[in-house]
Structure formats: C-alpha cells, structure tokens
Amino acid sequence: MIINRLAVIGVGLIGGSFAMALRRAGAVGRIVGIDSDAVNLSTALSLGIVDEIADDAVSGVAGADVVFISVPVCAIESVVRSVSAALPAGCIVTDGGSVKAAVVRMCDALMPPGCRFVGGHPIAGTEHSGAAAAFPGLFAEKRCVLTPGLTADPIAVETVSSLWTAAGADVCHMEPGHHDRIFAEISHLPHAIAYTLVHAVGTADVEGENVLSYTAGGFRDFTRIASSDPVMWRDIAMMNREALLASIDGFSASLAELRRRIDSSDQAGLTEFFTTAKQFRDGIV
Ligand code: NAP
C-alpha cells in the first residue's frame, strides 16, 4: 500500500478510474469521493468506486494523505481555494487536468505550509463522462505526464509517480508550458477540429438535405471525440488559449495550402500533400 487515505474531488471518468485502478492495485487503503453532482457521487458509491462520500470538499479532505482533483480545469482553482485551509499537514495535492501551466502556477501559490502540489495529466480518456464511465484499466500502458514546478518536493513527486505507476501508467515529466504546447497540437487541436467539422457539416445546407444522415464509418471515426463533454473542452480552450490559438493558426495554414493545391488542380502537389500526411500517420500506428 502506498497511501492510507485518498480524497478524489470530481469522481468522473478520470477521478473514478484513478480510484478503481489504485484499489485494484492495492495501493490505497480508503477512498473518499467528493463531487458537485450528487447523483454522480451516489453512483460512484454504489459502484464501489469510493468507500465513502463527503457532503463537501472541506470535510472530504480531512485526514487525506493525497487529494486528487479531477474537475474541469477552470474549476480547479476554486476547488483548491475552498479546501486549502482544511488540508491536513503533509498532504499532497495533485490533479488530472489537461492544461498545466496555469494550474501549476495557481495551485503552487495556494498550498498552505507543509502541503505540496504536483501537477499531472493522464494521457488516456474516452468521450464519455461521469462515474458510470470509469473503469480500472483506463490508464494501463498509457502515459501520465507529471509537471512538477521548480520548487516541487521530490518525495511528493515520487509518491504521485508511484500512484500513477500502480494505476498502470508510464510516468514521464515535463515543464508545464512545454506540456501545454505539445498537447495543444496533439490533443486540443484535434478536438477543436472534430467539433468544428461536425459544426460545419451539421449546419451545411446542401439543397435542403440533412447531410448528417449520410454519415458513415469515416466521418464517425474522425469525429468520435466531438461527443466529449463540452464544458471540459470549453475550459481547456480557455486555459490553454495562447498555445491552442498558435496550433489553430498552424492548422489553418496547412488547410489553406491544401485549398490552394485543389484550386490550382495541382495533381502532383496534392499527391505529395496526402503522401506526406499518410507517412506521418502510418508512422504512429
Ligand atoms: P467528468 O467525467 O465530467 O467528471 C468530473 C466531475 O467533477 C463531474 O461529476 C462534475 O460534476 C464534477 N465537478 C465539476 N466541478 C466540480 C467542483 N467544483 N467540485 C466538485 N466536483 C466538481 O470529467 P473527466 O472526463 O473525468 O475530466 C476531469 C479532468 O480530467 C478534467 O480536468 C479534464 O481536463 C481531465 N482529463 C480528461 C480526460 C478525458 O478524456 N475525459 C483525459 C485526461 C484528462 P458536474 O457534472 O456537476 O459538473
């Protein structure tokens, strides 16, 4: 066992799966759940994801060795502000949020003396939300990026790292700003494009036809992630604004280049464009 008591604030897909994975690994003694959605919280209790539930975050963090925050990223600051005075001495606070620079900056500043914050981001997920969507194998053989600040306590980093390893993840470390620029490209941009594509096609008018009624495998595969929680993605777009805008600009330039080659019937240019992209894609699968 790595820790005795874990408090999970936000027992949804990520918080619930983390709790289930740690329980399955025998890494934690007791797990308390806290969530603003009372129905979700009682689902988490009835599914055995948590051992007990707390009425509020302040009572929920009492006695916790580790507090794991897995709420939408814009809500992390208010959660930490609300519990910081109640955190037990020696407590480690960590999170699973998809944006790191702003979160690490805020949370480091809000830690009371004797408590330590270690930022984290599991590179795993699905388009589903809530405790009912959680499963213990979510993080198996997936990366988890830890983004300890410059003054992070090495023992706290080691404890959080051990928990993610017990949950099945491969842990790596990154500077928070570097994390945000990488994941703007590889995760936030694809979600933005998937939402935009469905938005564009869903509002397209082709002689009055409902275009979406003709969707088949390709469109559905490509747009699966546009079924993800809109609040979560609103928050990610707001918190990783600069990096996401830069990624969108890069994408717009690529799309404009493709448009130019189509417009000029540039056969060789189109073959080269699609071949280069295919080679990148084939290289990752
Ligand atoms: P989720 O399934 O929607 O679960 C989040 C839970 O937190 C919901 O039950 C939500 O309740 C609750 N909540 C919201 N604000 C709260 C607050 N102030 N206090 C207590 N509970 C609160 O979300 P998730 O997919 O697990 O995502 C959680 C975090 O993980 C996010 O920061 C996200 O960026 C990150 N993440 C997600 C994925 C993914 O694929 N889903 C992958 C990696 C990282 P309400 O429904 O009432 O708001």
PDB file of N, CA, C and O and ligand atoms in Angstrom, residues 9-15 34-37 40 70-73 75 79 96-98 121-122 124-126 128-130 229 232 236, ligand 1:
ATOM      1  N   ILE A   9     -11.679  14.530  -5.655  1.00  0.00           N
ATOM      2  CA  ILE A   9     -12.658  15.609  -5.880  1.00  0.00           C
ATOM      3  C   ILE A   9     -12.984  15.632  -7.370  1.00  0.00           C
ATOM      4  O   ILE A   9     -12.132  15.957  -8.198  1.00  0.00           O
ATOM      5  N   GLY A  10     -14.218  15.221  -7.698  1.00  0.00           N
ATOM      6  CA  GLY A  10     -14.612  15.039  -9.098  1.00  0.00           C
ATOM      7  C   GLY A  10     -14.475  13.569  -9.455  1.00  0.00           C
ATOM      8  O   GLY A  10     -13.463  13.134 -10.020  1.00  0.00           O
ATOM      9  N   VAL A  11     -15.508  12.771  -9.074  1.00  0.00           N
ATOM     10  CA  VAL A  11     -15.410  11.312  -9.274  1.00  0.00           C
ATOM     11  C   VAL A  11     -16.057  10.964 -10.612  1.00  0.00           C
ATOM     12  O   VAL A  11     -17.077  10.266 -10.676  1.00  0.00           O
ATOM     13  N   GLY A  12     -15.470  11.473 -11.686  1.00  0.00           N
ATOM     14  CA  GLY A  12     -15.983  11.222 -13.022  1.00  0.00           C
ATOM     15  C   GLY A  12     -15.155  10.171 -13.725  1.00  0.00           C
ATOM     16  O   GLY A  12     -14.642   9.234 -13.094  1.00  0.00           O
ATOM     17  N   LEU A  13     -15.016  10.323 -15.042  1.00  0.00           N
ATOM     18  CA  LEU A  13     -14.246   9.338 -15.816  1.00  0.00           C
ATOM     19  C   LEU A  13     -12.827   9.196 -15.269  1.00  0.00           C
ATOM     20  O   LEU A  13     -12.358   8.087 -15.004  1.00  0.00           O
ATOM     21  N   ILE A  14     -12.131  10.327 -15.089  1.00  0.00           N
ATOM     22  CA  ILE A  14     -10.723  10.268 -14.699  1.00  0.00           C
ATOM     23  C   ILE A  14     -10.580   9.985 -13.197  1.00  0.00           C
ATOM     24  O   ILE A  14      -9.846   9.067 -12.803  1.00  0.00           O
ATOM     25  N   GLY A  15     -11.292  10.747 -12.362  1.00  0.00           N
ATOM     26  CA  GLY A  15     -11.199  10.530 -10.915  1.00  0.00           C
ATOM     27  C   GLY A  15     -11.665   9.136 -10.524  1.00  0.00           C
ATOM     28  O   GLY A  15     -11.035   8.458  -9.697  1.00  0.00           O
ATOM     29  N   ILE A  34     -15.808  13.175  -3.480  1.00  0.00           N
ATOM     30  CA  ILE A  34     -16.462  14.488  -3.350  1.00  0.00           C
ATOM     31  C   ILE A  34     -16.834  14.907  -4.769  1.00  0.00           C
ATOM     32  O   ILE A  34     -16.015  14.763  -5.693  1.00  0.00           O
ATOM     33  N   ASP A  35     -18.055  15.407  -4.958  1.00  0.00           N
ATOM     34  CA  ASP A  35     -18.459  15.797  -6.306  1.00  0.00           C
ATOM     35  C   ASP A  35     -19.633  16.764  -6.209  1.00  0.00           C
ATOM     36  O   ASP A  35     -20.497  16.617  -5.335  1.00  0.00           O
ATOM     37  N   SER A  36     -19.664  17.746  -7.100  1.00  0.00           N
ATOM     38  CA  SER A  36     -20.776  18.697  -7.068  1.00  0.00           C
ATOM     39  C   SER A  36     -22.063  18.070  -7.605  1.00  0.00           C
ATOM     40  O   SER A  36     -23.144  18.607  -7.392  1.00  0.00           O
ATOM     41  N   ASP A  37     -21.954  16.936  -8.292  1.00  0.00           N
ATOM     42  CA  ASP A  37     -23.128  16.246  -8.836  1.00  0.00           C
ATOM     43  C   ASP A  37     -23.493  15.101  -7.883  1.00  0.00           C
ATOM     44  O   ASP A  37     -22.834  14.054  -7.874  1.00  0.00           O
ATOM     45  N   ASN A  40     -24.163  11.684  -9.469  1.00  0.00           N
ATOM     46  CA  ASN A  40     -22.908  11.033  -9.878  1.00  0.00           C
ATOM     47  C   ASN A  40     -22.181  10.454  -8.671  1.00  0.00           C
ATOM     48  O   ASN A  40     -21.620   9.351  -8.720  1.00  0.00           O
ATOM     49  N   SER A  70     -10.013  16.128 -10.005  1.00  0.00           N
ATOM     50  CA  SER A  70     -10.291  15.792 -11.414  1.00  0.00           C
ATOM     51  C   SER A  70     -11.627  16.402 -11.825  1.00  0.00           C
ATOM     52  O   SER A  70     -12.584  15.704 -12.141  1.00  0.00           O
ATOM     53  N   VAL A  71     -11.633  17.717 -11.778  1.00  0.00           N
ATOM     54  CA  VAL A  71     -12.780  18.515 -12.222  1.00  0.00           C
ATOM     55  C   VAL A  71     -12.338  19.286 -13.471  1.00  0.00           C
ATOM     56  O   VAL A  71     -11.140  19.348 -13.761  1.00  0.00           O
ATOM     57  N   PRO A  72     -13.264  19.869 -14.233  1.00  0.00           N
ATOM     58  CA  PRO A  72     -12.846  20.666 -15.404  1.00  0.00           C
ATOM     59  C   PRO A  72     -11.808  21.733 -15.002  1.00  0.00           C
ATOM     60  O   PRO A  72     -11.883  22.289 -13.902  1.00  0.00           O
ATOM     61  N   VAL A  73     -10.863  22.020 -15.891  1.00  0.00           N
ATOM     62  CA  VAL A  73      -9.688  22.798 -15.479  1.00  0.00           C
ATOM     63  C   VAL A  73     -10.005  24.196 -14.933  1.00  0.00           C
ATOM     64  O   VAL A  73      -9.300  24.675 -14.050  1.00  0.00           O
ATOM     65  N   ALA A  75     -12.317  24.923 -13.007  1.00  0.00           N
ATOM     66  CA  ALA A  75     -12.856  24.792 -11.647  1.00  0.00           C
ATOM     67  C   ALA A  75     -11.774  24.425 -10.629  1.00  0.00           C
ATOM     68  O   ALA A  75     -12.027  24.435  -9.418  1.00  0.00           O
ATOM     69  N   VAL A  79     -11.697  25.013  -6.388  1.00  0.00           N
ATOM     70  CA  VAL A  79     -11.665  23.826  -5.518  1.00  0.00           C
ATOM     71  C   VAL A  79     -10.491  23.938  -4.539  1.00  0.00           C
ATOM     72  O   VAL A  79     -10.646  23.739  -3.329  1.00  0.00           O
ATOM     73  N   GLY A  96      -5.585  15.904 -12.396  1.00  0.00           N
ATOM     74  CA  GLY A  96      -5.528  15.198 -13.682  1.00  0.00           C
ATOM     75  C   GLY A  96      -5.894  16.102 -14.832  1.00  0.00           C
ATOM     76  O   GLY A  96      -6.222  15.623 -15.912  1.00  0.00           O
ATOM     77  N   GLY A  97      -5.843  17.413 -14.620  1.00  0.00           N
ATOM     78  CA  GLY A  97      -6.302  18.381 -15.617  1.00  0.00           C
ATOM     79  C   GLY A  97      -5.473  18.378 -16.894  1.00  0.00           C
ATOM     80  O   GLY A  97      -4.261  18.159 -16.870  1.00  0.00           O
ATOM     81  N   SER A  98      -6.132  18.702 -18.004  1.00  0.00           N
ATOM     82  CA  SER A  98      -5.489  18.613 -19.317  1.00  0.00           C
ATOM     83  C   SER A  98      -4.624  19.820 -19.660  1.00  0.00           C
ATOM     84  O   SER A  98      -3.959  19.817 -20.701  1.00  0.00           O
ATOM     85  N   HIS A 121      -1.193  14.857 -15.642  1.00  0.00           N
ATOM     86  CA  HIS A 121      -2.160  14.745 -16.754  1.00  0.00           C
ATOM     87  C   HIS A 121      -2.035  13.348 -17.348  1.00  0.00           C
ATOM     88  O   HIS A 121      -1.061  13.050 -18.053  1.00  0.00           O
ATOM     89  N   PRO A 122      -3.033  12.487 -17.061  1.00  0.00           N
ATOM     90  CA  PRO A 122      -3.008  11.159 -17.697  1.00  0.00           C
ATOM     91  C   PRO A 122      -3.379  11.275 -19.167  1.00  0.00           C
ATOM     92  O   PRO A 122      -4.364  11.938 -19.507  1.00  0.00           O
ATOM     93  N   ALA A 124      -4.945   9.577 -21.303  1.00  0.00           N
ATOM     94  CA  ALA A 124      -5.904   8.491 -21.515  1.00  0.00           C
ATOM     95  C   ALA A 124      -7.281   9.083 -21.312  1.00  0.00           C
ATOM     96  O   ALA A 124      -7.443  10.007 -20.520  1.00  0.00           O
ATOM     97  N   GLY A 125      -8.247   8.551 -21.985  1.00  0.00           N
ATOM     98  CA  GLY A 125      -9.611   9.043 -21.791  1.00  0.00           C
ATOM     99  C   GLY A 125     -10.538   8.435 -22.822  1.00  0.00           C
ATOM    100  O   GLY A 125     -10.115   7.622 -23.665  1.00  0.00           O
ATOM    101  N   THR A 126     -11.782   8.805 -22.708  1.00  0.00           N
ATOM    102  CA  THR A 126     -12.775   8.407 -23.705  1.00  0.00           C
ATOM    103  C   THR A 126     -13.671   9.630 -23.906  1.00  0.00           C
ATOM    104  O   THR A 126     -13.496  10.651 -23.227  1.00  0.00           O
ATOM    105  N   HIS A 128     -16.673   9.644 -22.994  1.00  0.00           N
ATOM    106  CA  HIS A 128     -17.745   9.532 -22.002  1.00  0.00           C
ATOM    107  C   HIS A 128     -17.350  10.215 -20.697  1.00  0.00           C
ATOM    108  O   HIS A 128     -16.169  10.372 -20.402  1.00  0.00           O
ATOM    109  N   SER A 129     -18.368  10.582 -19.904  1.00  0.00           N
ATOM    110  CA  SER A 129     -18.132  11.309 -18.656  1.00  0.00           C
ATOM    111  C   SER A 129     -18.831  10.606 -17.509  1.00  0.00           C
ATOM    112  O   SER A 129     -19.723   9.787 -17.704  1.00  0.00           O
ATOM    113  N   GLY A 130     -18.430  10.986 -16.290  1.00  0.00           N
ATOM    114  CA  GLY A 130     -19.121  10.532 -15.097  1.00  0.00           C
ATOM    115  C   GLY A 130     -18.590   9.219 -14.540  1.00  0.00           C
ATOM    116  O   GLY A 130     -17.866   8.478 -15.216  1.00  0.00           O
ATOM    117  N   ASP A 229     -17.319  15.914 -23.435  1.00  0.00           N
ATOM    118  CA  ASP A 229     -18.054  16.902 -22.632  1.00  0.00           C
ATOM    119  C   ASP A 229     -17.727  18.345 -23.061  1.00  0.00           C
ATOM    120  O   ASP A 229     -16.565  18.772 -22.977  1.00  0.00           O
ATOM    121  N   MET A 232     -15.874  20.528 -20.407  1.00  0.00           N
ATOM    122  CA  MET A 232     -14.448  20.201 -20.275  1.00  0.00           C
ATOM    123  C   MET A 232     -13.636  20.878 -21.379  1.00  0.00           C
ATOM    124  O   MET A 232     -12.593  21.480 -21.121  1.00  0.00           O
ATOM    125  N   ILE A 236     -10.691  23.804 -21.372  1.00  0.00           N
ATOM    126  CA  ILE A 236      -9.345  23.575 -21.929  1.00  0.00           C
ATOM    127  C   ILE A 236      -9.008  24.691 -22.924  1.00  0.00           C
ATOM    128  O   ILE A 236      -7.898  25.245 -22.909  1.00  0.00           O
TER     129      ILE A 236
HETATM  130  P1  NAP B   1     -16.187  14.145 -15.727  1.00  0.00           P
HETATM  131  O1  NAP B   1     -16.336  12.709 -16.064  1.00  0.00           O
HETATM  132  O2  NAP B   1     -17.211  15.102 -16.205  1.00  0.00           O
HETATM  133  O3  NAP B   1     -16.077  14.268 -14.132  1.00  0.00           O
HETATM  134  C1  NAP B   1     -15.889  15.493 -13.477  1.00  0.00           C
HETATM  135  C2  NAP B   1     -16.796  15.530 -12.266  1.00  0.00           C
HETATM  136  O4  NAP B   1     -16.406  16.656 -11.464  1.00  0.00           O
HETATM  137  C3  NAP B   1     -18.282  15.712 -12.615  1.00  0.00           C
HETATM  138  O5  NAP B   1     -19.084  14.831 -11.871  1.00  0.00           O
HETATM  139  C4  NAP B   1     -18.515  17.162 -12.224  1.00  0.00           C
HETATM  140  O6  NAP B   1     -19.840  17.420 -11.829  1.00  0.00           O
HETATM  141  C5  NAP B   1     -17.581  17.308 -11.039  1.00  0.00           C
HETATM  142  N1  NAP B   1     -17.268  18.687 -10.701  1.00  0.00           N
HETATM  143  C6  NAP B   1     -17.225  19.777 -11.510  1.00  0.00           C
HETATM  144  N2  NAP B   1     -16.882  20.866 -10.816  1.00  0.00           N
HETATM  145  C7  NAP B   1     -16.725  20.462  -9.527  1.00  0.00           C
HETATM  146  C8  NAP B   1     -16.384  21.132  -8.337  1.00  0.00           C
HETATM  147  N3  NAP B   1     -16.124  22.442  -8.326  1.00  0.00           N
HETATM  148  N4  NAP B   1     -16.313  20.414  -7.191  1.00  0.00           N
HETATM  149  C9  NAP B   1     -16.583  19.083  -7.187  1.00  0.00           C
HETATM  150  N5  NAP B   1     -16.914  18.400  -8.294  1.00  0.00           N
HETATM  151  C10 NAP B   1     -16.971  19.074  -9.458  1.00  0.00           C
HETATM  152  O7  NAP B   1     -14.767  14.722 -16.225  1.00  0.00           O
HETATM  153  P2  NAP B   1     -13.438  13.914 -16.609  1.00  0.00           P
HETATM  154  O8  NAP B   1     -13.532  13.498 -18.032  1.00  0.00           O
HETATM  155  O9  NAP B   1     -13.165  12.892 -15.559  1.00  0.00           O
HETATM  156  O10 NAP B   1     -12.364  15.083 -16.551  1.00  0.00           O
HETATM  157  C11 NAP B   1     -11.828  15.510 -15.307  1.00  0.00           C
HETATM  158  C12 NAP B   1     -10.498  16.213 -15.543  1.00  0.00           C
HETATM  159  O11 NAP B   1      -9.625  15.306 -16.209  1.00  0.00           O
HETATM  160  C13 NAP B   1     -10.583  17.467 -16.410  1.00  0.00           C
HETATM  161  O12 NAP B   1      -9.740  18.464 -15.870  1.00  0.00           O
HETATM  162  C14 NAP B   1     -10.025  17.017 -17.759  1.00  0.00           C
HETATM  163  O13 NAP B   1      -9.351  18.078 -18.407  1.00  0.00           O
HETATM  164  C15 NAP B   1      -9.062  15.926 -17.350  1.00  0.00           C
HETATM  165  N6  NAP B   1      -8.849  14.869 -18.354  1.00  0.00           N
HETATM  166  C16 NAP B   1      -9.914  14.343 -19.025  1.00  0.00           C
HETATM  167  C17 NAP B   1      -9.683  13.337 -19.963  1.00  0.00           C
HETATM  168  C18 NAP B   1     -10.825  12.728 -20.730  1.00  0.00           C
HETATM  169  O14 NAP B   1     -10.599  12.091 -21.771  1.00  0.00           O
HETATM  170  N7  NAP B   1     -12.054  12.853 -20.261  1.00  0.00           N
HETATM  171  C19 NAP B   1      -8.388  12.871 -20.211  1.00  0.00           C
HETATM  172  C20 NAP B   1      -7.327  13.419 -19.467  1.00  0.00           C
HETATM  173  C21 NAP B   1      -7.570  14.423 -18.539  1.00  0.00           C
HETATM  174  P3  NAP B   1     -20.815  18.266 -12.831  1.00  0.00           P
HETATM  175  O15 NAP B   1     -21.162  17.325 -13.930  1.00  0.00           O
HETATM  176  O16 NAP B   1     -21.946  18.655 -11.944  1.00  0.00           O
HETATM  177  O17 NAP B   1     -20.040  19.452 -13.324  1.00  0.00           O
END
